[in-house]
Each structure stands twice: as structure tokens, then as C-alpha cells.
Amino acid sequence: MADTPVEYIQHHLSNLTFGKHPEEGWILAEKSSQAAEMGFLAIHVDTLLWSIIAGVFFLFIFRKAAKSVTTGVPGGLQNFVEMLFEFVDDMVKQTFHGKNPVIAPLALTIFVWIFLMNALKWVPVDWIPELAMATGLVNYFKIVPTTDPNATFGLAIGVFFLIIFYSIKVKGGLGFIKELSFTPFNHWIFIPFNLFLEILGLLTKPISLALRLFGNMYAGEVVFILIALTFGAGWIMGILGLGMQWIWAVFHLLVIPLQAFIFMVLTIVYLSAAHEDH
């Protein structure tokens, strides 16, 4: 375990990494320097694991609600799922101006899945990592996937591919190129300038999606870790830290769903623009 506050923070912000080390082959990194030396041939095992757990939990809850649906007096789970469906459906109707039956299910999946991954932030920062390290099998273990830019960029790149796909499907390949070439200035002399602006704007969409979600979640995690440090600084600081932890956790009652909502809304807006045939 870490001996100093700096080491403690660095430890809690490091992922459990599996990859190909240039000298030791395929291993689980035992220290951050090993993970860095793996380069591109590495995966964050904890990010993948908790992303999958959140996704499976999402499917389990919604499948359970679907199997127990009734036309009579609905139960609490059915009410909750129906509220989510109506909320997302209304948002899609207000924001998406094309016709595509995929958008609403996609928006619902994005909102609930990101919410569940963000919600892992409510688990105290030491509980699960300490339990994992107590097995003696791992030295690092993060449980909030959205504090890892690999996860947020993975989601954003998926949305980016959908933007390109539907742009070409709706407008055609030549239509999409024409839109990039003649927007915003509809004259051939401005084609290079238009292409620069439009391609830059296109590329900034996944970057803004990924960094907005990652930045907010990562900053919140750092604050939770800093608060956790107060528990080892005497009983007075411990009591103060306990109060700050509850305040920060309550504040995340807004932050966690808000970040999922923003990612969902921007995805709908971007896909709506991709369906517009000028």
C-alpha cells in the first residue's frame, strides 16, 4: 500500500492493467511503471470488468421489469422503468427530427448504462479496492469506469461511427462529401476552408463527449480520494472528513445523472444532425 498521501492518490487513480511488457511478456502490471511500458498493447481489466457488470445489471433489471409487466396496478420496478422509458422517449421526440427506430433504444441504453457506471462513485473509494488487494492477486483496482478516458472515448467513438454511418446512409456518400465541401459557404472557391471547418467540427464531437464525461467523473473521484485522506489524520479530521464525504456524495446525486443525461442528449443532437438532408 501507499506510504504517503501522494502515493495514496496515485495508487487509487491507477488501473489494473494487463498487457504485453517488452521484457516480461503478457502480465498483470504490479506497478505503474510496468503499465506505462506496455504501451498500446494493454487493457484496463477493472474498467472492462465494471463496465460489463453495469451493463449486465442494466439488462437484468429491465428484463425483470419486462417479464413482470402487468396491465393492472404496476409494481414499483415497472413504474420506475416506465418513467425512464417515457422520459427518454419524450427527449428523443423533442430533440431528434428524423425517423429512426434505433435512436430511442440507443438513448435509453446510453443514459442508463452511463448512470450505472457513474453511480459506482458512491461506493467508498477504499472498500472494493482494499477487498481486491486483500486477495493478493492485484495491486491496483479502480471501480468507476468513467474515470478512465479509455471507457469514455470508447463510448464517444461508438457514437462518432454512428454519426458517419447515418450521414452516409441518409445523404449518400457524395451528398455527405458535398455537405462538408459547401457548408457554411456555398461556393467552390471556399471548399478547402469549408472542409477544414467541417472536418474539425466533426472530429471535435467525440472528443468533447469523451472529455466532458471523463473530466467531471475524474475530478469528482480525486475529491473523494482527498477526503478519504482525512480519515488517517486524527479523529477531528476524520469527523470533518466524514461530513465532507456525505456532502460530496449528496452533491453527486445531481452530478451523476446529469453527466449521463448530457451524454445522451448530445448523442441525440449529433445523430439528428446526421439525419438532416439539406
GROMACS .gro file of C-alpha atoms in nm:
model
  278
    1MET     CA    1   0.000   0.000   0.000
    2ALA     CA    2   0.095   0.365  -0.037
    3ASP     CA    3   0.300   0.526   0.239
    4THR     CA    4   0.248   0.896   0.161
    5PRO     CA    5  -0.059   1.099   0.056
    6VAL     CA    6   0.084   1.141  -0.295
    7GLU     CA    7   0.143   0.768  -0.329
    8TYR     CA    8  -0.205   0.701  -0.193
    9ILE     CA    9  -0.364   0.928  -0.454
   10GLN     CA   10  -0.155   0.785  -0.737
   11HIS     CA   11  -0.238   0.432  -0.626
   12HIS     CA   12  -0.612   0.494  -0.622
   13LEU     CA   13  -0.601   0.657  -0.965
   14SER     CA   14  -0.414   0.365  -1.127
   15ASN     CA   15  -0.593   0.093  -1.321
   16LEU     CA   16  -0.541  -0.281  -1.302
   17THR     CA   17  -0.356  -0.326  -1.633
   18PHE     CA   18  -0.295  -0.642  -1.831
   19GLY     CA   19  -0.069  -0.625  -2.133
   20LYS     CA   20   0.247  -0.721  -2.312
   21HIS     CA   21   0.555  -0.598  -2.129
   22PRO     CA   22   0.862  -0.563  -2.357
   23GLU     CA   23   1.072  -0.776  -2.124
   24GLU     CA   24   0.831  -0.989  -1.918
   25GLY     CA   25   0.567  -1.075  -2.178
   26TRP     CA   26   0.194  -1.081  -2.104
   27ILE     CA   27   0.146  -0.993  -1.736
   28LEU     CA   28  -0.068  -0.803  -1.489
   29ALA     CA   29   0.123  -0.486  -1.408
   30GLU     CA   30   0.242  -0.481  -1.047
   31LYS     CA   31   0.344  -0.116  -1.058
   32SER     CA   32   0.257   0.188  -1.265
   33SER     CA   33   0.591   0.189  -1.447
   34GLN     CA   34   0.519  -0.159  -1.585
   35ALA     CA   35   0.180  -0.044  -1.711
   36ALA     CA   36   0.339   0.256  -1.883
   37GLU     CA   37   0.596   0.033  -2.053
   38MET     CA   38   0.322  -0.185  -2.201
   39GLY     CA   39   0.215   0.097  -2.428
   40PHE     CA   40  -0.075   0.031  -2.663
   41LEU     CA   41  -0.076  -0.346  -2.606
   42ALA     CA   42  -0.255  -0.319  -2.272
   43ILE     CA   43  -0.609  -0.324  -2.139
   44HIS     CA   44  -0.756  -0.190  -1.815
   45VAL     CA   45  -0.910  -0.502  -1.667
   46ASP     CA   46  -1.102  -0.320  -1.393
   47THR     CA   47  -1.260  -0.075  -1.639
   48LEU     CA   48  -1.379  -0.359  -1.864
   49LEU     CA   49  -1.500  -0.567  -1.570
   50TRP     CA   50  -1.710  -0.295  -1.407
   51SER     CA   51  -1.844  -0.173  -1.742
   52ILE     CA   52  -1.967  -0.526  -1.812
   53ILE     CA   53  -2.110  -0.561  -1.460
   54ALA     CA   54  -2.302  -0.234  -1.502
   55GLY     CA   55  -2.428  -0.345  -1.843
   56VAL     CA   56  -2.540  -0.687  -1.720
   57PHE     CA   57  -2.717  -0.527  -1.421
   58PHE     CA   58  -2.897  -0.291  -1.661
   59LEU     CA   59  -3.014  -0.584  -1.876
   60PHE     CA   60  -3.117  -0.787  -1.571
   61ILE     CA   61  -3.330  -0.508  -1.422
   62PHE     CA   62  -3.505  -0.419  -1.747
   63ARG     CA   63  -3.563  -0.783  -1.840
   64LYS     CA   64  -3.711  -0.849  -1.497
   65ALA     CA   65  -3.941  -0.548  -1.539
   66ALA     CA   66  -4.046  -0.666  -1.886
   67LYS     CA   67  -4.125  -1.019  -1.763
   68SER     CA   68  -4.336  -0.892  -1.472
   69VAL     CA   69  -4.523  -0.621  -1.666
   70THR     CA   70  -4.895  -0.602  -1.597
   71THR     CA   71  -5.188  -0.400  -1.729
   72GLY     CA   72  -5.327  -0.379  -1.377
   73VAL     CA   73  -5.171  -0.194  -1.086
   74PRO     CA   74  -4.798  -0.180  -1.171
   75GLY     CA   75  -4.528  -0.257  -0.919
   76GLY     CA   76  -4.251  -0.023  -0.815
   77LEU     CA   77  -3.999  -0.163  -1.065
   78GLN     CA   78  -4.243  -0.139  -1.355
   79ASN     CA   79  -4.328   0.219  -1.259
   80PHE     CA   80  -3.961   0.313  -1.247
   81VAL     CA   81  -3.880   0.155  -1.585
   82GLU     CA   82  -4.188   0.309  -1.748
   83MET     CA   83  -4.087   0.652  -1.616
   84LEU     CA   84  -3.742   0.610  -1.770
   85PHE     CA   85  -3.893   0.497  -2.100
   86GLU     CA   86  -4.128   0.797  -2.112
   87PHE     CA   87  -3.854   1.040  -2.010
   88VAL     CA   88  -3.614   0.922  -2.281
   89ASP     CA   89  -3.891   0.889  -2.542
   90ASP     CA   90  -4.006   1.248  -2.481
   91MET     CA   91  -3.646   1.370  -2.504
   92VAL     CA   92  -3.597   1.193  -2.837
   93LYS     CA   93  -3.924   1.331  -2.976
   94GLN     CA   94  -3.822   1.686  -2.880
   95THR     CA   95  -3.461   1.663  -2.999
   96PHE     CA   96  -3.445   1.414  -3.287
   97HIS     CA   97  -3.609   1.535  -3.608
   98GLY     CA   98  -3.557   1.232  -3.831
   99LYS     CA   99  -3.721   0.889  -3.842
  100ASN     CA  100  -3.515   0.609  -3.694
  101PRO     CA  101  -3.645   0.343  -3.451
  102VAL     CA  102  -3.290   0.283  -3.324
  103ILE     CA  103  -3.240   0.627  -3.165
  104ALA     CA  104  -3.474   0.590  -2.864
  105PRO     CA  105  -3.337   0.247  -2.753
  106LEU     CA  106  -2.984   0.376  -2.809
  107ALA     CA  107  -3.053   0.687  -2.600
  108LEU     CA  108  -3.206   0.477  -2.321
  109THR     CA  109  -2.907   0.241  -2.319
  110ILE     CA  110  -2.657   0.527  -2.311
  111PHE     CA  111  -2.836   0.707  -2.028
  112VAL     CA  112  -2.889   0.407  -1.800
  113TRP     CA  113  -2.550   0.243  -1.867
  114ILE     CA  114  -2.351   0.562  -1.807
  115PHE     CA  115  -2.562   0.639  -1.499
  116LEU     CA  116  -2.484   0.295  -1.351
  117MET     CA  117  -2.112   0.329  -1.425
  118ASN     CA  118  -2.109   0.678  -1.270
  119ALA     CA  119  -2.309   0.556  -0.969
  120LEU     CA  120  -2.018   0.333  -0.863
  121LYS     CA  121  -1.865   0.656  -0.739
  122TRP     CA  122  -2.100   0.637  -0.439
  123VAL     CA  123  -1.910   0.329  -0.312
  124PRO     CA  124  -1.639   0.450  -0.069
  125VAL     CA  125  -1.306   0.465  -0.253
  126ASP     CA  126  -1.127   0.212  -0.028
  127TRP     CA  127  -1.386  -0.062   0.014
  128ILE     CA  128  -1.369  -0.266  -0.305
  129PRO     CA  129  -1.003  -0.187  -0.392
  130GLU     CA  130  -0.894  -0.298  -0.043
  131LEU     CA  131  -1.102  -0.616  -0.075
  132ALA     CA  132  -0.950  -0.690  -0.417
  133MET     CA  133  -0.595  -0.631  -0.295
  134ALA     CA  134  -0.657  -0.847   0.012
  135THR     CA  135  -0.671  -1.147  -0.222
  136GLY     CA  136  -0.304  -1.090  -0.302
  137LEU     CA  137  -0.374  -1.116  -0.674
  138VAL     CA  138  -0.378  -0.748  -0.768
  139ASN     CA  139  -0.210  -0.423  -0.661
  140TYR     CA  140  -0.449  -0.178  -0.829
  141PHE     CA  141  -0.825  -0.179  -0.870
  142LYS     CA  142  -1.045   0.113  -0.980
  143ILE     CA  143  -1.422   0.061  -0.992
  144VAL     CA  144  -1.557   0.370  -1.171
  145PRO     CA  145  -1.519   0.307  -1.547
  146THR     CA  146  -1.600   0.665  -1.646
  147THR     CA  147  -1.292   0.793  -1.461
  148ASP     CA  148  -1.090   0.610  -1.727
  149PRO     CA  149  -1.058   0.801  -2.059
  150ASN     CA  150  -1.041   0.467  -2.240
  151ALA     CA  151  -1.403   0.400  -2.143
  152THR     CA  152  -1.536   0.746  -2.223
  153PHE     CA  153  -1.351   0.762  -2.554
  154GLY     CA  154  -1.478   0.413  -2.637
  155LEU     CA  155  -1.836   0.532  -2.590
  156ALA     CA  156  -1.772   0.854  -2.782
  157ILE     CA  157  -1.601   0.679  -3.074
  158GLY     CA  158  -1.900   0.444  -3.099
  159VAL     CA  159  -2.128   0.749  -3.131
  160PHE     CA  160  -1.888   0.900  -3.388
  161PHE     CA  161  -1.910   0.590  -3.608
  162LEU     CA  162  -2.291   0.609  -3.590
  163ILE     CA  163  -2.276   0.976  -3.697
  164ILE     CA  164  -2.066   0.885  -4.002
  165PHE     CA  165  -2.281   0.581  -4.083
  166TYR     CA  166  -2.613   0.766  -4.076
  167SER     CA  167  -2.468   1.070  -4.252
  168ILE     CA  168  -2.370   0.849  -4.546
  169LYS     CA  169  -2.687   0.637  -4.529
  170VAL     CA  170  -2.926   0.935  -4.531
  171LYS     CA  171  -2.736   1.170  -4.763
  172GLY     CA  172  -2.536   0.924  -4.967
  173GLY     CA  173  -2.158   0.925  -4.994
  174LEU     CA  174  -2.148   1.208  -5.247
  175GLY     CA  175  -2.416   1.401  -5.058
  176PHE     CA  176  -2.216   1.380  -4.737
  177ILE     CA  177  -1.899   1.497  -4.912
  178LYS     CA  178  -2.094   1.778  -5.079
  179GLU     CA  179  -2.232   1.889  -4.742
  180LEU     CA  180  -1.881   1.901  -4.597
  181SER     CA  181  -1.749   2.085  -4.901
  182PHE     CA  182  -2.020   2.352  -4.936
  183THR     CA  183  -2.102   2.431  -4.572
  184PRO     CA  184  -2.111   2.704  -4.447
  185PHE     CA  185  -2.006   2.887  -4.767
  186ASN     CA  186  -2.185   2.763  -5.077
  187HIS     CA  187  -1.915   2.838  -5.336
  188TRP     CA  188  -1.646   2.618  -5.485
  189ILE     CA  189  -1.370   2.864  -5.401
  190PHE     CA  190  -1.433   2.805  -5.028
  191ILE     CA  191  -1.416   2.424  -5.047
  192PRO     CA  192  -1.076   2.390  -4.870
  193PHE     CA  193  -1.186   2.628  -4.594
  194ASN     CA  194  -1.526   2.452  -4.560
  195LEU     CA  195  -1.362   2.110  -4.543
  196PHE     CA  196  -1.125   2.228  -4.272
  197LEU     CA  197  -1.410   2.370  -4.061
  198GLU     CA  198  -1.650   2.079  -4.111
  199ILE     CA  199  -1.397   1.800  -4.057
  200LEU     CA  200  -1.263   1.979  -3.749
  201GLY     CA  201  -1.617   2.017  -3.616
  202LEU     CA  202  -1.688   1.653  -3.689
  203LEU     CA  203  -1.380   1.535  -3.502
  204THR     CA  204  -1.445   1.755  -3.200
  205LYS     CA  205  -1.780   1.583  -3.136
  206PRO     CA  206  -1.640   1.257  -2.994
  207ILE     CA  207  -1.357   1.444  -2.821
  208SER     CA  208  -1.600   1.678  -2.643
  209LEU     CA  209  -1.828   1.387  -2.549
  210ALA     CA  210  -1.543   1.183  -2.403
  211LEU     CA  211  -1.357   1.460  -2.223
  212ARG     CA  212  -1.668   1.617  -2.069
  213LEU     CA  213  -1.774   1.288  -1.907
  214PHE     CA  214  -1.421   1.186  -1.810
  215GLY     CA  215  -1.326   1.528  -1.671
  216ASN     CA  216  -1.627   1.555  -1.441
  217MET     CA  217  -1.606   1.199  -1.313
  218TYR     CA  218  -1.227   1.205  -1.269
  219ALA     CA  219  -1.234   1.534  -1.078
  220GLY     CA  220  -1.506   1.402  -0.850
  221GLU     CA  221  -1.304   1.087  -0.783
  222VAL     CA  222  -0.997   1.293  -0.691
  223VAL     CA  223  -1.203   1.489  -0.438
  224PHE     CA  224  -1.336   1.167  -0.283
  225ILE     CA  225  -0.977   1.037  -0.252
  226LEU     CA  226  -0.862   1.363  -0.092
  227ILE     CA  227  -1.149   1.340   0.158
  228ALA     CA  228  -1.052   0.979   0.235
  229LEU     CA  229  -0.705   1.101   0.333
  230THR     CA  230  -0.856   1.296   0.624
  231PHE     CA  231  -0.957   0.969   0.797
  232GLY     CA  232  -0.593   0.897   0.869
  233ALA     CA  233  -0.517   1.243   1.009
  234GLY     CA  234  -0.668   1.211   1.356
  235TRP     CA  235  -1.021   1.187   1.492
  236ILE     CA  236  -1.103   1.557   1.446
  237MET     CA  237  -1.009   1.549   1.077
  238GLY     CA  238  -1.184   1.213   1.049
  239ILE     CA  239  -1.513   1.359   1.171
  240LEU     CA  240  -1.468   1.654   0.936
  241GLY     CA  241  -1.388   1.416   0.650
  242LEU     CA  242  -1.699   1.209   0.722
  243GLY     CA  243  -1.914   1.521   0.694
  244MET     CA  244  -1.742   1.631   0.373
  245GLN     CA  245  -1.782   1.285   0.227
  246TRP     CA  246  -2.158   1.288   0.283
  247ILE     CA  247  -2.188   1.640   0.139
  248TRP     CA  248  -1.986   1.547  -0.170
  249ALA     CA  249  -2.183   1.223  -0.213
  250VAL     CA  250  -2.513   1.413  -0.193
  251PHE     CA  251  -2.382   1.664  -0.447
  252HIS     CA  252  -2.321   1.369  -0.680
  253LEU     CA  253  -2.692   1.290  -0.664
  254LEU     CA  254  -2.706   1.569  -0.924
  255VAL     CA  255  -2.371   1.523  -1.099
  256ILE     CA  256  -2.401   1.151  -1.173
  257PRO     CA  257  -2.738   1.156  -1.357
  258LEU     CA  258  -2.659   1.496  -1.511
  259GLN     CA  259  -2.346   1.368  -1.686
  260ALA     CA  260  -2.536   1.066  -1.820
  261PHE     CA  261  -2.814   1.298  -1.937
  262ILE     CA  262  -2.574   1.536  -2.115
  263PHE     CA  263  -2.401   1.249  -2.297
  264MET     CA  264  -2.739   1.113  -2.406
  265VAL     CA  265  -2.875   1.450  -2.525
  266LEU     CA  266  -2.560   1.537  -2.721
  267THR     CA  267  -2.571   1.194  -2.885
  268ILE     CA  268  -2.931   1.254  -2.994
  269VAL     CA  269  -2.845   1.603  -3.123
  270TYR     CA  270  -2.545   1.478  -3.322
  271LEU     CA  271  -2.744   1.191  -3.475
  272SER     CA  272  -3.030   1.427  -3.556
  273ALA     CA  273  -2.789   1.646  -3.750
  274ALA     CA  274  -2.660   1.337  -3.930
  275HIS     CA  275  -3.016   1.262  -4.048
  276GLU     CA  276  -3.076   1.610  -4.189
  277ASP     CA  277  -3.068   1.601  -4.569
  278HIS     CA  278  -3.002   1.954  -4.689
   0.00000   0.00000   0.00000
